[in-house]
Amino acid sequence: MIEISGLTKRYGDHVVLNNVSEHIRPGEKVAVIGPSGSGKSTLLRCLNLLETPDGGKITFDGTEITDPRCDVNEVRRHMGMVFQHFNLFNNLTILRNITLAPVKLKIKSEEDAKKDALALLARIGLSDKADTYPAMLSGGQKQRVAIVRALAMNPKVMLFDEPTSALDPEMVGEVLDLIREVAREGMTMVIVTHEMGFAREVASRVVFVDEGNIKETGSPRDVFDSPQDARLREFLSKVI
Amino acid sequence: MEQFFDRLSEKLYQSVIYDNRWKMYLEGLSLTLQIAVVAVIIGVVLGIAVAMVKTSAQGSKNPILRFFNVICTAYTTVIRGTPQMIQLLILYGISAIPNGVIACFIGFGINSGAYVSETFRSGIQSVDGGQMEAARSLGLTRWQAMTSVVLPQAVKNVLPAIFNEFIMLIKDTSIAGYIAVNDLTKNTNSIRGRTYDSTSLFIAAGIYLILTYILTQILKRLERRFRKSDRN
Ligand SMILES: Nc1ncnc2c1ncn2[C@@H]1O[C@H](COP(=O)(O)OP(=O)(O)OP(=O)(O)O)[C@@H](O)[C@H]1O
Ligand SMILES: [Mg+2]
C-alpha cells in the first residue's frame, strides 16, 4: 500500500532520515518505535507530505506521491493523520470539526456529512458534545474526536504520531481502546508510539528507527523478545 | 469674575449658537466618522490580504506568490516610509478621484492597511501551526485551511487591535481638511476663522476626547469578554 524507497530528509546539514526503505502492506498495523529525535515523526510526516522529502520515492496505492506533478491534496484525502496535540479546529464546533473537510472537498453533502459525524460521535459516546467547542473537552475526548475526524474521510491508511503522549495517564486507555477498535476493523495503520505494551498487542509488525534509519523490523515477538540490533536492545532495556 | 463669565458666554454663543454653527460640528463629526469607518474597512481588507500573502510566501517557492509578496512588501514599505499627508495630496491630485472625501476613503484606507497588515500577520502567526497542518492533512488546500480555520482564529485574536486602529483613525483623519474635506477639524477651524477666537478648537478637542474615551471604554469591555471566552 505504501512503498518507501531511499527516503532522505535533511534540515540544513542535519540528516534526519537517511535512505529509508520500507513496504507497508494493506491491513498491516505498523508500530514505529525508537529514541527521541531519531526521526519517527519525520518519517510519518513524509508519508502524507507534511514534510517534503529531499530524496527517494514514496508510492501510495500505485501512485508515486513524491512526483512533483502529484496532487498532494488528493493523496491526503486518503490518509488520515492523528497528531500528538490533537489539533482540533478551535474555532469550530465538534460537529463542524468532523464535517469540514468532507463538505469542503465535496466528498459528502452537508446532510450526509452531518449524519455520518453524528454516528461517529455516538460511537465514541460524545453525541452530547456535537455543538460544543474543543476547549470544552478533555484531552482524551479531543483525541477521540480527532480520530473520528480522520475516519470521516474514509481513509485507506491512518497515521498516528504519538497519539497518547500528551494525555493524562487516566485518559490514555480510552484513546488506545478506540485505536484498537479501528485496528480490528482492518484499517491499515502506522503508529508512532512510546506505549510498548500497546505496540506489542496491536501491531502486526514493529519498526525500530534509530539515527534516521530503520535498524530492525519484525513481528512484535521477534522485536521485543529477541532483538538483534544492539541499539534496539539498549533502547528496550531503557523503556521496558 | 462676572466679566469673565460674560466674555465666556459670548464666546460660546459665537462659536456654537450664532448662525447655527453647532451644525458645522455635527456635520464635520459625521464626515470624520464616515472616513474612519470606510478607511478601517478598506484597511482590514488590504491588511488581511497582505498578511495572507506574506505568511504564505514565507519559505514558498511558488513564483506567483513570490511576485505578490514583492508587491506587498513594496506597498507596506512605501506607505510606512512616507508622510500620510503627502500620500493624501498625491491621491487628491489624481484626476480619476472625483473629490476629497473619496481621496480620504482611499488614502486613509491604504495607509491603515499597511499598518494593520502587520497586526494580522502576527495574528496569523499566533495561531498554532498544528491547526494548519491538521487541515492540510485532511486534504484541504492552503487557501481552504486559511479561510476556514486559521484566519477566523487570527481575526478573533486581533479584533481589539483593529478596534484600536479605528479609534486612532478618528484622530488621524483630522488632516483631511488639507484636501478640502469638511471634517470636524476643518469645520472647527472655519468657525475659528470667523470668530477670531479659539474657543471652537477646545470644543472640537472635547468632542474628539469624549468620542475616543467612550470607544476606548467599549474596547476594554470587549477585551475583557474575549479573555473570559478564551478561558473556558
Ligand atoms: N522543522 C525542523 N527543523 C529542523 N530540525 C527539525 C525539524 N523537525 C525535526 N527536526 C529534527 O529532526 C530530528 C528528528 O525529529 P523527529 O521529530 O522526527 O524525531 P522523533 O523520532 O519523532 O522524536 P520524538 O520521539 O521526540 O517525537 C530531531 O533531531 C529534530 O530536532
Ligand atoms: Mg515525534
Short mmCIF file of C-alpha atoms and ligand atoms in Angstrom, two decimals:
data_model
loop_
_atom_site.label_atom_id
_atom_site.label_comp_id
_atom_site.label_asym_id
_atom_site.label_seq_id
_atom_site.Cartn_x
_atom_site.Cartn_y
_atom_site.Cartn_z
CA MET A 1 0.00 0.00 0.00
CA ILE A 2 2.85 2.37 0.84
CA GLU A 3 6.22 1.72 -0.75
CA ILE A 4 9.09 3.81 0.54
CA SER A 5 12.44 3.62 -1.17
CA GLY A 6 15.59 5.54 -0.41
CA LEU A 7 13.73 8.22 1.54
CA THR A 8 16.03 11.01 2.69
CA LYS A 9 15.21 14.14 4.64
CA ARG A 10 17.58 16.85 5.84
CA TYR A 11 17.21 20.01 7.86
CA GLY A 12 20.20 22.05 6.77
CA ASP A 13 23.21 19.82 7.35
CA HIS A 14 21.32 17.60 9.74
CA VAL A 15 20.31 14.35 8.03
CA VAL A 16 17.14 13.25 9.80
CA LEU A 17 16.18 10.37 7.51
CA ASN A 18 18.96 8.57 5.74
CA ASN A 19 17.96 6.37 2.81
CA VAL A 20 14.96 4.67 4.42
CA SER A 21 13.17 1.91 2.55
CA GLU A 22 10.06 0.13 3.76
CA HIS A 23 6.94 -1.50 2.44
CA ILE A 24 3.63 -1.21 4.26
CA ARG A 25 1.07 -3.75 3.07
CA PRO A 26 -2.71 -3.38 3.18
CA GLY A 27 -4.15 -4.20 6.58
CA GLU A 28 -0.81 -4.04 8.35
CA LYS A 29 -0.57 -2.30 11.71
CA VAL A 30 2.95 -0.99 11.90
CA ALA A 31 4.24 0.34 15.20
CA VAL A 32 7.20 2.69 14.85
CA ILE A 33 9.41 2.86 17.91
CA GLY A 34 12.75 4.46 18.61
CA PRO A 35 14.55 7.00 20.75
CA SER A 36 13.59 10.67 20.85
CA GLY A 37 14.89 12.61 17.87
CA SER A 38 15.53 9.50 15.80
CA GLY A 39 13.22 10.67 13.00
CA LYS A 40 9.96 8.79 13.69
CA SER A 41 7.71 11.81 13.32
CA THR A 42 9.61 12.98 10.28
CA LEU A 43 9.18 9.58 8.65
CA LEU A 44 5.44 9.64 9.34
CA ARG A 45 5.07 13.22 8.14
CA CYS A 46 6.87 12.42 4.91
CA LEU A 47 4.25 9.78 4.17
CA ASN A 48 1.50 12.37 3.74
CA LEU A 49 3.94 15.01 2.54
CA LEU A 50 3.57 17.33 5.51
CA GLU A 51 7.34 17.27 5.11
CA THR A 52 8.80 17.30 1.63
CA PRO A 53 11.40 14.57 1.23
CA ASP A 54 14.81 15.61 -0.12
CA GLY A 55 15.36 12.31 -1.84
CA GLY A 56 13.84 8.94 -2.54
CA LYS A 57 10.46 7.77 -3.67
CA ILE A 58 7.15 7.10 -1.96
CA THR A 59 4.40 5.25 -3.75
CA PHE A 60 0.92 5.14 -2.28
CA ASP A 61 -1.69 2.84 -3.76
CA GLY A 62 0.17 2.72 -7.06
CA THR A 63 0.71 6.47 -7.34
CA GLU A 64 4.13 7.99 -6.90
CA ILE A 65 3.32 10.78 -4.45
CA THR A 66 6.83 12.20 -4.43
CA ASP A 67 6.37 13.06 -8.11
CA PRO A 68 6.16 16.88 -8.29
CA ARG A 69 3.12 16.59 -10.56
CA CYS A 70 1.21 14.56 -8.00
CA ASP A 71 -1.82 16.26 -6.42
CA VAL A 72 -0.86 16.33 -2.76
CA ASN A 73 -4.33 17.28 -1.55
CA GLU A 74 -5.89 14.36 -3.38
CA VAL A 75 -3.39 11.97 -1.76
CA ARG A 76 -4.01 13.32 1.73
CA ARG A 77 -7.75 12.69 1.49
CA HIS A 78 -6.97 9.01 1.66
CA MET A 79 -4.52 9.22 4.55
CA GLY A 80 -5.88 10.12 7.95
CA MET A 81 -3.48 11.65 10.41
CA VAL A 82 -3.73 11.90 14.18
CA PHE A 83 -1.40 14.27 16.00
CA GLN A 84 0.12 14.23 19.43
CA HIS A 85 -1.58 17.51 20.30
CA PHE A 86 -4.95 16.62 18.73
CA ASN A 87 -5.12 19.82 16.65
CA LEU A 88 -8.88 20.09 16.66
CA PHE A 89 -10.00 23.29 14.97
CA ASN A 90 -10.56 25.65 17.88
CA ASN A 91 -12.93 27.93 16.01
CA LEU A 92 -15.34 25.17 15.03
CA THR A 93 -17.79 23.02 16.95
CA ILE A 94 -17.03 19.34 17.37
CA LEU A 95 -19.54 18.52 14.65
CA ARG A 96 -18.04 21.05 12.23
CA ASN A 97 -14.57 19.75 13.01
CA ILE A 98 -15.66 16.41 11.60
CA THR A 99 -17.75 17.66 8.67
CA LEU A 100 -15.47 20.48 7.49
CA ALA A 101 -13.20 18.52 5.16
CA PRO A 102 -15.78 16.12 3.66
CA VAL A 103 -18.10 19.03 2.89
CA LYS A 104 -15.44 21.50 1.67
CA LEU A 105 -13.93 18.87 -0.57
CA LYS A 106 -17.39 17.91 -1.85
CA ILE A 107 -16.96 14.31 -0.81
CA LYS A 108 -20.25 14.33 1.06
CA SER A 109 -23.31 16.57 1.08
CA GLU A 110 -23.81 18.74 4.15
CA GLU A 111 -26.56 16.40 5.42
CA ASP A 112 -24.70 13.17 4.81
CA ALA A 113 -21.59 14.56 6.44
CA LYS A 114 -23.61 15.59 9.45
CA LYS A 115 -25.33 12.23 9.69
CA ASP A 116 -22.01 10.38 9.47
CA ALA A 117 -20.41 12.71 12.01
CA LEU A 118 -23.22 12.17 14.49
CA ALA A 119 -22.92 8.42 14.04
CA LEU A 120 -19.17 8.63 14.67
CA LEU A 121 -19.76 10.76 17.76
CA ALA A 122 -22.34 8.28 19.02
CA ARG A 123 -19.81 5.53 18.54
CA ILE A 124 -17.31 7.26 20.83
CA GLY A 125 -20.05 8.28 23.28
CA LEU A 126 -19.76 12.01 22.65
CA SER A 127 -23.07 12.76 20.96
CA ASP A 128 -23.88 15.40 23.54
CA LYS A 129 -20.71 17.31 22.64
CA ALA A 130 -21.61 17.84 18.98
CA ASP A 131 -22.33 21.54 19.38
CA THR A 132 -19.64 22.44 21.87
CA TYR A 133 -16.17 23.70 21.09
CA PRO A 134 -12.89 21.77 21.52
CA ALA A 135 -11.90 23.90 24.51
CA MET A 136 -14.72 22.26 26.49
CA LEU A 137 -13.37 18.73 26.01
CA SER A 138 -10.85 16.73 28.00
CA GLY A 139 -7.64 15.61 26.29
CA GLY A 140 -8.91 12.08 25.82
CA GLN A 141 -12.16 13.31 24.33
CA LYS A 142 -10.29 15.64 21.99
CA GLN A 143 -8.08 12.88 20.73
CA ARG A 144 -11.01 10.56 20.14
CA VAL A 145 -12.75 13.30 18.17
CA ALA A 146 -9.53 13.83 16.21
CA ILE A 147 -9.50 10.15 15.34
CA VAL A 148 -13.09 10.08 14.10
CA ARG A 149 -12.48 13.34 12.24
CA ALA A 150 -9.85 11.48 10.25
CA LEU A 151 -12.10 8.43 9.88
CA ALA A 152 -14.90 10.59 8.46
CA MET A 153 -12.82 10.89 5.29
CA ASN A 154 -12.87 7.10 4.89
CA PRO A 155 -9.10 6.93 4.60
CA LYS A 156 -7.18 3.93 3.33
CA VAL A 157 -4.42 4.44 5.88
CA MET A 158 -4.30 6.02 9.30
CA LEU A 159 -1.11 7.65 10.57
CA PHE A 160 -0.77 8.22 14.31
CA ASP A 161 2.04 10.32 15.79
CA GLU A 162 2.26 9.51 19.50
CA PRO A 163 -1.49 9.78 19.94
CA THR A 164 -1.36 9.33 23.71
CA SER A 165 1.83 11.18 24.65
CA ALA A 166 0.11 14.44 25.52
CA LEU A 167 -2.60 12.80 27.62
CA ASP A 168 -3.03 12.49 31.35
CA PRO A 169 -2.46 8.84 32.29
CA GLU A 170 -6.10 8.20 33.12
CA MET A 171 -7.13 9.17 29.58
CA VAL A 172 -4.66 7.01 27.70
CA GLY A 173 -6.90 3.94 27.96
CA GLU A 174 -9.93 5.39 26.20
CA VAL A 175 -7.83 6.54 23.26
CA LEU A 176 -5.97 3.25 22.94
CA ASP A 177 -9.30 1.42 23.07
CA LEU A 178 -10.55 3.39 20.10
CA ILE A 179 -7.35 2.83 18.12
CA ARG A 180 -7.56 -0.87 18.93
CA GLU A 181 -11.12 -0.92 17.61
CA VAL A 182 -10.11 0.81 14.39
CA ALA A 183 -7.31 -1.70 14.03
CA ARG A 184 -9.69 -4.60 14.47
CA GLU A 185 -11.84 -3.28 11.63
CA GLY A 186 -8.94 -3.90 9.31
CA MET A 187 -7.59 -0.39 8.82
CA THR A 188 -4.01 -0.11 7.62
CA MET A 189 -2.18 1.84 10.29
CA VAL A 190 1.21 3.31 11.07
CA ILE A 191 1.56 4.27 14.72
CA VAL A 192 4.50 6.08 16.24
CA THR A 193 4.28 5.23 19.90
CA HIS A 194 6.11 5.00 23.18
CA GLU A 195 3.50 2.57 24.55
CA MET A 196 5.42 -0.65 24.16
CA GLY A 197 2.65 -2.77 25.66
CA PHE A 198 0.22 -1.39 23.15
CA ALA A 199 2.65 -1.87 20.27
CA ARG A 200 3.14 -5.48 21.26
CA GLU A 201 -0.57 -6.12 21.47
CA VAL A 202 -1.91 -4.27 18.43
CA ALA A 203 0.95 -4.14 15.94
CA SER A 204 1.34 -6.77 13.29
CA ARG A 205 4.85 -5.50 12.77
CA VAL A 206 7.24 -3.30 14.70
CA VAL A 207 9.77 -0.98 13.10
CA PHE A 208 12.70 0.31 15.10
CA VAL A 209 14.03 3.67 13.93
CA ASP A 210 17.36 4.97 15.12
CA GLU A 211 19.53 7.81 13.82
CA GLY A 212 17.37 8.27 10.75
CA ASN A 213 17.35 4.65 9.73
CA ILE A 214 15.24 1.55 10.19
CA LYS A 215 17.59 -0.63 12.19
CA GLU A 216 15.28 -3.56 12.72
CA THR A 217 11.80 -4.71 11.82
CA GLY A 218 9.77 -7.79 12.58
CA SER A 219 6.86 -9.21 14.47
CA PRO A 220 6.32 -7.75 17.94
CA ARG A 221 7.51 -11.01 19.40
CA ASP A 222 10.79 -11.01 17.46
CA VAL A 223 11.49 -7.35 18.08
CA PHE A 224 10.61 -7.30 21.76
CA ASP A 225 11.67 -10.79 22.85
CA SER A 226 14.71 -11.44 20.72
CA PRO A 227 16.05 -8.14 19.45
CA GLN A 228 19.08 -8.45 17.17
CA ASP A 229 20.30 -4.88 16.84
CA ALA A 230 22.48 -3.65 19.71
CA ARG A 231 20.88 -0.21 19.74
CA LEU A 232 17.44 -1.78 19.86
CA ARG A 233 18.44 -3.90 22.83
CA GLU A 234 19.77 -0.82 24.58
CA PHE A 235 16.59 1.10 23.73
CA LEU A 236 14.33 -1.65 25.00
CA SER A 237 16.27 -2.04 28.22
CA LYS A 238 15.57 1.63 28.90
CA VAL A 239 11.88 1.76 28.08
CA ILE A 240 10.59 -1.53 29.39
CA MET B 1 -15.37 87.35 37.76
CA GLU B 2 -18.69 88.39 36.30
CA GLN B 3 -16.88 89.90 33.39
CA PHE B 4 -15.11 86.62 32.76
CA PHE B 5 -18.37 84.68 32.57
CA ASP B 6 -19.88 87.27 30.32
CA ARG B 7 -16.95 87.02 27.95
CA LEU B 8 -17.07 83.23 28.04
CA SER B 9 -20.76 83.03 27.27
CA GLU B 10 -20.31 85.48 24.42
CA LYS B 11 -17.52 83.32 23.04
CA LEU B 12 -19.58 80.18 23.40
CA TYR B 13 -22.52 81.89 21.75
CA GLN B 14 -20.36 82.96 18.82
CA SER B 15 -18.70 79.53 18.50
CA VAL B 16 -21.78 77.37 18.90
CA ILE B 17 -25.12 79.03 18.55
CA TYR B 18 -24.74 82.02 16.25
CA ASP B 19 -25.51 81.25 12.60
CA ASN B 20 -26.32 77.62 13.58
CA ARG B 21 -22.62 76.89 13.91
CA TRP B 22 -23.27 73.81 16.06
CA LYS B 23 -24.46 72.15 12.87
CA MET B 24 -20.97 72.51 11.45
CA TYR B 25 -19.53 70.45 14.29
CA LEU B 26 -22.09 67.73 13.77
CA GLU B 27 -21.66 67.66 10.01
CA GLY B 28 -17.90 67.62 10.44
CA LEU B 29 -18.12 64.86 13.01
CA SER B 30 -20.34 62.83 10.72
CA LEU B 31 -17.80 63.09 7.90
CA THR B 32 -14.94 62.30 10.24
CA LEU B 33 -16.70 59.14 11.38
CA GLN B 34 -17.58 58.14 7.82
CA ILE B 35 -13.98 58.46 6.73
CA ALA B 36 -12.74 56.48 9.75
CA VAL B 37 -15.28 53.69 9.20
CA VAL B 38 -14.66 53.32 5.48
CA ALA B 39 -10.89 53.58 5.97
CA VAL B 40 -10.82 50.91 8.65
CA ILE B 41 -12.85 48.58 6.42
CA ILE B 42 -10.55 49.12 3.45
CA GLY B 43 -7.58 48.79 5.79
CA VAL B 44 -8.81 45.48 7.19
CA VAL B 45 -9.40 44.02 3.73
CA LEU B 46 -5.98 45.14 2.48
CA GLY B 47 -4.31 44.16 5.74
CA ILE B 48 -5.70 40.62 5.64
CA ALA B 49 -4.74 40.21 2.00
CA VAL B 50 -1.18 41.41 2.60
CA ALA B 51 -0.83 39.30 5.74
CA MET B 52 -2.02 36.21 3.92
CA VAL B 53 0.39 36.75 1.05
CA LYS B 54 3.30 37.40 3.38
CA THR B 55 2.69 34.40 5.63
CA SER B 56 2.03 32.10 2.67
CA ALA B 57 5.08 33.29 0.77
CA GLN B 58 7.35 32.54 3.70
CA GLY B 59 9.54 29.66 2.60
CA SER B 60 7.44 29.06 -0.52
CA LYS B 61 8.96 28.70 -3.94
CA ASN B 62 5.76 29.43 -5.83
CA PRO B 63 6.71 32.24 -8.28
CA ILE B 64 3.25 33.82 -8.30
CA LEU B 65 3.23 34.03 -4.53
CA ARG B 66 6.74 35.42 -4.52
CA PHE B 67 5.68 38.04 -7.02
CA PHE B 68 2.72 39.13 -4.89
CA ASN B 69 4.98 39.12 -1.86
CA VAL B 70 7.30 41.63 -3.53
CA ILE B 71 4.33 43.87 -4.34
CA CYS B 72 3.03 43.66 -0.78
CA THR B 73 6.43 44.44 0.68
CA ALA B 74 6.77 47.43 -1.65
CA TYR B 75 3.32 48.61 -0.60
CA THR B 76 3.96 48.48 3.13
CA THR B 77 7.45 49.92 2.80
CA VAL B 78 6.38 52.91 0.71
CA ILE B 79 3.28 53.68 2.77
CA ARG B 80 5.04 53.42 6.09
CA GLY B 81 8.08 55.33 4.90
CA THR B 82 6.28 58.41 3.62
CA PRO B 83 4.11 61.03 5.35
CA GLN B 84 0.40 60.34 5.23
CA MET B 85 -0.19 63.98 4.30
CA ILE B 86 1.84 63.57 1.11
CA GLN B 87 0.01 60.36 0.25
CA LEU B 88 -3.27 62.18 0.62
CA LEU B 89 -2.16 65.12 -1.51
CA ILE B 90 -0.95 62.79 -4.25
CA LEU B 91 -4.26 60.94 -4.28
CA TYR B 92 -6.16 64.20 -4.35
CA GLY B 93 -4.16 65.23 -7.39
CA ILE B 94 -5.21 62.15 -9.36
CA SER B 95 -7.95 63.31 -11.69
CA ALA B 96 -9.77 59.98 -11.63
CA ILE B 97 -10.60 60.59 -8.00
CA PRO B 98 -13.65 62.85 -8.02
CA ASN B 99 -13.38 64.58 -4.65
CA GLY B 100 -11.53 64.91 -1.39
CA VAL B 101 -13.84 62.61 0.53
CA ILE B 102 -13.21 59.72 -1.86
CA ALA B 103 -9.50 60.53 -1.71
CA CYS B 104 -9.74 60.29 2.08
CA PHE B 105 -11.55 56.95 1.99
CA ILE B 106 -8.86 55.52 -0.25
CA GLY B 107 -5.91 57.35 1.27
CA PHE B 108 -6.61 56.56 4.89
CA GLY B 109 -7.69 53.04 3.92
CA ILE B 110 -4.48 52.31 2.07
CA ASN B 111 -2.43 53.83 4.85
CA SER B 112 -4.23 51.91 7.55
CA GLY B 113 -3.90 48.66 5.56
CA ALA B 114 -0.12 48.96 5.54
CA TYR B 115 -0.07 49.12 9.32
CA VAL B 116 -2.77 46.59 10.20
CA SER B 117 -1.26 44.05 7.80
CA GLU B 118 1.44 43.62 10.42
CA THR B 119 -1.22 43.13 13.10
CA PHE B 120 -2.95 40.47 11.03
CA ARG B 121 0.35 38.83 10.22
CA SER B 122 1.22 38.39 13.87
CA GLY B 123 -2.38 37.28 14.43
CA ILE B 124 -2.00 34.55 11.83
CA GLN B 125 1.38 33.55 13.22
CA SER B 126 -0.03 33.34 16.72
CA VAL B 127 -2.40 30.58 15.60
CA ASP B 128 -0.81 27.24 16.42
CA GLY B 129 0.82 25.68 13.36
CA GLY B 130 -0.94 22.42 14.18
CA GLN B 131 -4.22 23.96 13.03
CA MET B 132 -2.94 24.45 9.50
CA GLU B 133 -1.27 21.04 9.50
CA ALA B 134 -4.40 19.23 10.64
CA ALA B 135 -6.45 20.96 7.97
CA ARG B 136 -3.89 20.13 5.29
CA SER B 137 -3.66 16.55 6.47
CA LEU B 138 -7.35 16.17 5.67
CA GLY B 139 -6.72 17.26 2.10
CA LEU B 140 -7.83 20.88 2.34
CA THR B 141 -5.90 23.33 0.20
CA ARG B 142 -3.82 26.02 1.82
CA TRP B 143 -6.47 28.56 0.89
CA GLN B 144 -9.31 26.46 2.37
CA ALA B 145 -7.34 25.84 5.55
CA MET B 146 -6.50 29.52 5.80
CA THR B 147 -10.03 30.81 5.30
CA SER B 148 -11.95 28.26 7.36
CA VAL B 149 -9.54 27.50 10.18
CA VAL B 150 -6.58 29.85 10.61
CA LEU B 151 -7.97 33.24 9.62
CA PRO B 152 -11.10 33.11 11.82
CA GLN B 153 -8.89 32.44 14.83
CA ALA B 154 -6.39 35.12 13.82
CA VAL B 155 -9.11 37.73 13.32
CA LYS B 156 -10.60 36.96 16.69
CA ASN B 157 -7.18 37.40 18.27
CA VAL B 158 -6.60 40.82 16.71
CA LEU B 159 -10.10 42.25 16.91
CA PRO B 160 -9.24 44.52 19.86
CA ALA B 161 -6.20 45.84 17.99
CA ILE B 162 -8.36 46.62 14.96
CA PHE B 163 -10.88 48.41 17.10
CA ASN B 164 -8.00 50.43 18.49
CA GLU B 165 -6.92 51.24 14.94
CA PHE B 166 -10.39 52.66 14.35
CA ILE B 167 -10.01 54.91 17.40
CA MET B 168 -6.64 56.12 16.11
CA LEU B 169 -8.13 56.77 12.68
CA ILE B 170 -10.74 59.11 14.14
CA LYS B 171 -7.89 61.36 15.28
CA ASP B 172 -5.56 60.75 12.34
CA THR B 173 -8.20 61.83 9.84
CA SER B 174 -8.03 65.38 11.18
CA ILE B 175 -5.64 66.27 8.34
CA ALA B 176 -8.45 65.69 5.82
CA GLY B 177 -9.07 69.43 5.72
CA TYR B 178 -5.89 69.91 3.72
CA ILE B 179 -7.65 68.43 0.73
CA ALA B 180 -10.81 70.46 1.15
CA VAL B 181 -12.77 67.91 3.16
CA ASN B 182 -15.05 69.49 5.74
CA ASP B 183 -14.37 67.09 8.56
CA LEU B 184 -14.67 68.03 12.22
CA THR B 185 -11.26 69.71 12.36
CA LYS B 186 -11.72 71.64 9.14
CA ASN B 187 -15.16 72.95 10.10
CA THR B 188 -13.92 73.88 13.54
CA ASN B 189 -11.09 75.84 12.01
CA SER B 190 -13.56 77.65 9.77
CA ILE B 191 -15.52 78.70 12.82
CA ARG B 192 -12.32 79.86 14.47
CA GLY B 193 -11.56 81.98 11.43
CA ARG B 194 -14.95 83.64 11.57
CA THR B 195 -14.98 84.24 15.33
CA TYR B 196 -11.32 85.32 15.63
CA ASP B 197 -11.34 83.12 18.74
CA SER B 198 -10.04 79.65 19.63
CA THR B 199 -13.00 78.52 21.75
CA SER B 200 -14.19 76.33 18.87
CA LEU B 201 -10.88 74.42 18.96
CA PHE B 202 -11.48 73.47 22.57
CA ILE B 203 -14.97 72.35 21.71
CA ALA B 204 -13.65 70.14 18.90
CA ALA B 205 -10.93 68.78 21.17
CA GLY B 206 -13.64 67.92 23.69
CA ILE B 207 -15.68 66.11 21.04
CA TYR B 208 -12.66 64.03 19.92
CA LEU B 209 -11.77 63.30 23.51
CA ILE B 210 -15.25 62.18 24.57
CA LEU B 211 -15.60 60.05 21.45
CA THR B 212 -12.27 58.27 21.82
CA TYR B 213 -12.79 57.90 25.55
CA ILE B 214 -16.14 56.17 25.10
CA LEU B 215 -14.79 53.95 22.34
CA THR B 216 -11.79 53.03 24.49
CA GLN B 217 -14.11 52.00 27.30
CA ILE B 218 -16.08 49.83 24.88
CA LEU B 219 -12.78 48.33 23.70
CA LYS B 220 -11.78 47.48 27.26
CA ARG B 221 -15.06 45.71 27.83
CA LEU B 222 -14.64 43.85 24.56
CA GLU B 223 -11.18 42.68 25.60
CA ARG B 224 -12.41 41.53 28.96
CA ARG B 225 -15.18 39.49 27.39
CA PHE B 226 -12.71 37.96 24.95
CA ARG B 227 -10.39 36.95 27.71
CA LYS B 228 -13.27 35.28 29.50
CA SER B 229 -14.36 33.31 26.45
CA ASP B 230 -10.77 32.20 25.88
CA ARG B 231 -10.51 30.77 29.33
CA ASN B 232 -13.17 28.11 29.01
N1 LIG C 1 11.36 21.60 11.29
C1 LIG C 1 12.55 21.15 11.74
N2 LIG C 1 13.66 21.90 11.56
C2 LIG C 1 14.86 21.46 11.98
N3 LIG C 1 15.06 20.29 12.58
C3 LIG C 1 14.00 19.50 12.78
C4 LIG C 1 12.69 19.89 12.37
N4 LIG C 1 11.84 18.90 12.69
C5 LIG C 1 12.57 17.94 13.27
N5 LIG C 1 13.89 18.28 13.33
C6 LIG C 1 14.97 17.46 13.87
O1 LIG C 1 14.93 16.22 13.25
C7 LIG C 1 15.22 15.20 14.16
C8 LIG C 1 14.14 14.14 14.14
O2 LIG C 1 12.94 14.69 14.58
P1 LIG C 1 11.62 13.86 14.77
O3 LIG C 1 10.59 14.80 15.28
O4 LIG C 1 11.32 13.13 13.53
O5 LIG C 1 12.04 12.84 15.92
P2 LIG C 1 11.14 11.81 16.70
O6 LIG C 1 11.76 10.50 16.49
O7 LIG C 1 9.72 11.95 16.30
O8 LIG C 1 11.34 12.24 18.19
P3 LIG C 1 10.29 12.28 19.40
O9 LIG C 1 10.22 10.90 19.94
O10 LIG C 1 10.93 13.21 20.37
O11 LIG C 1 8.99 12.79 18.86
C9 LIG C 1 15.41 15.85 15.51
O12 LIG C 1 16.79 15.95 15.76
C10 LIG C 1 14.78 17.20 15.34
O13 LIG C 1 15.47 18.13 16.13
MG MG C 2 7.97 12.72 17.27
#
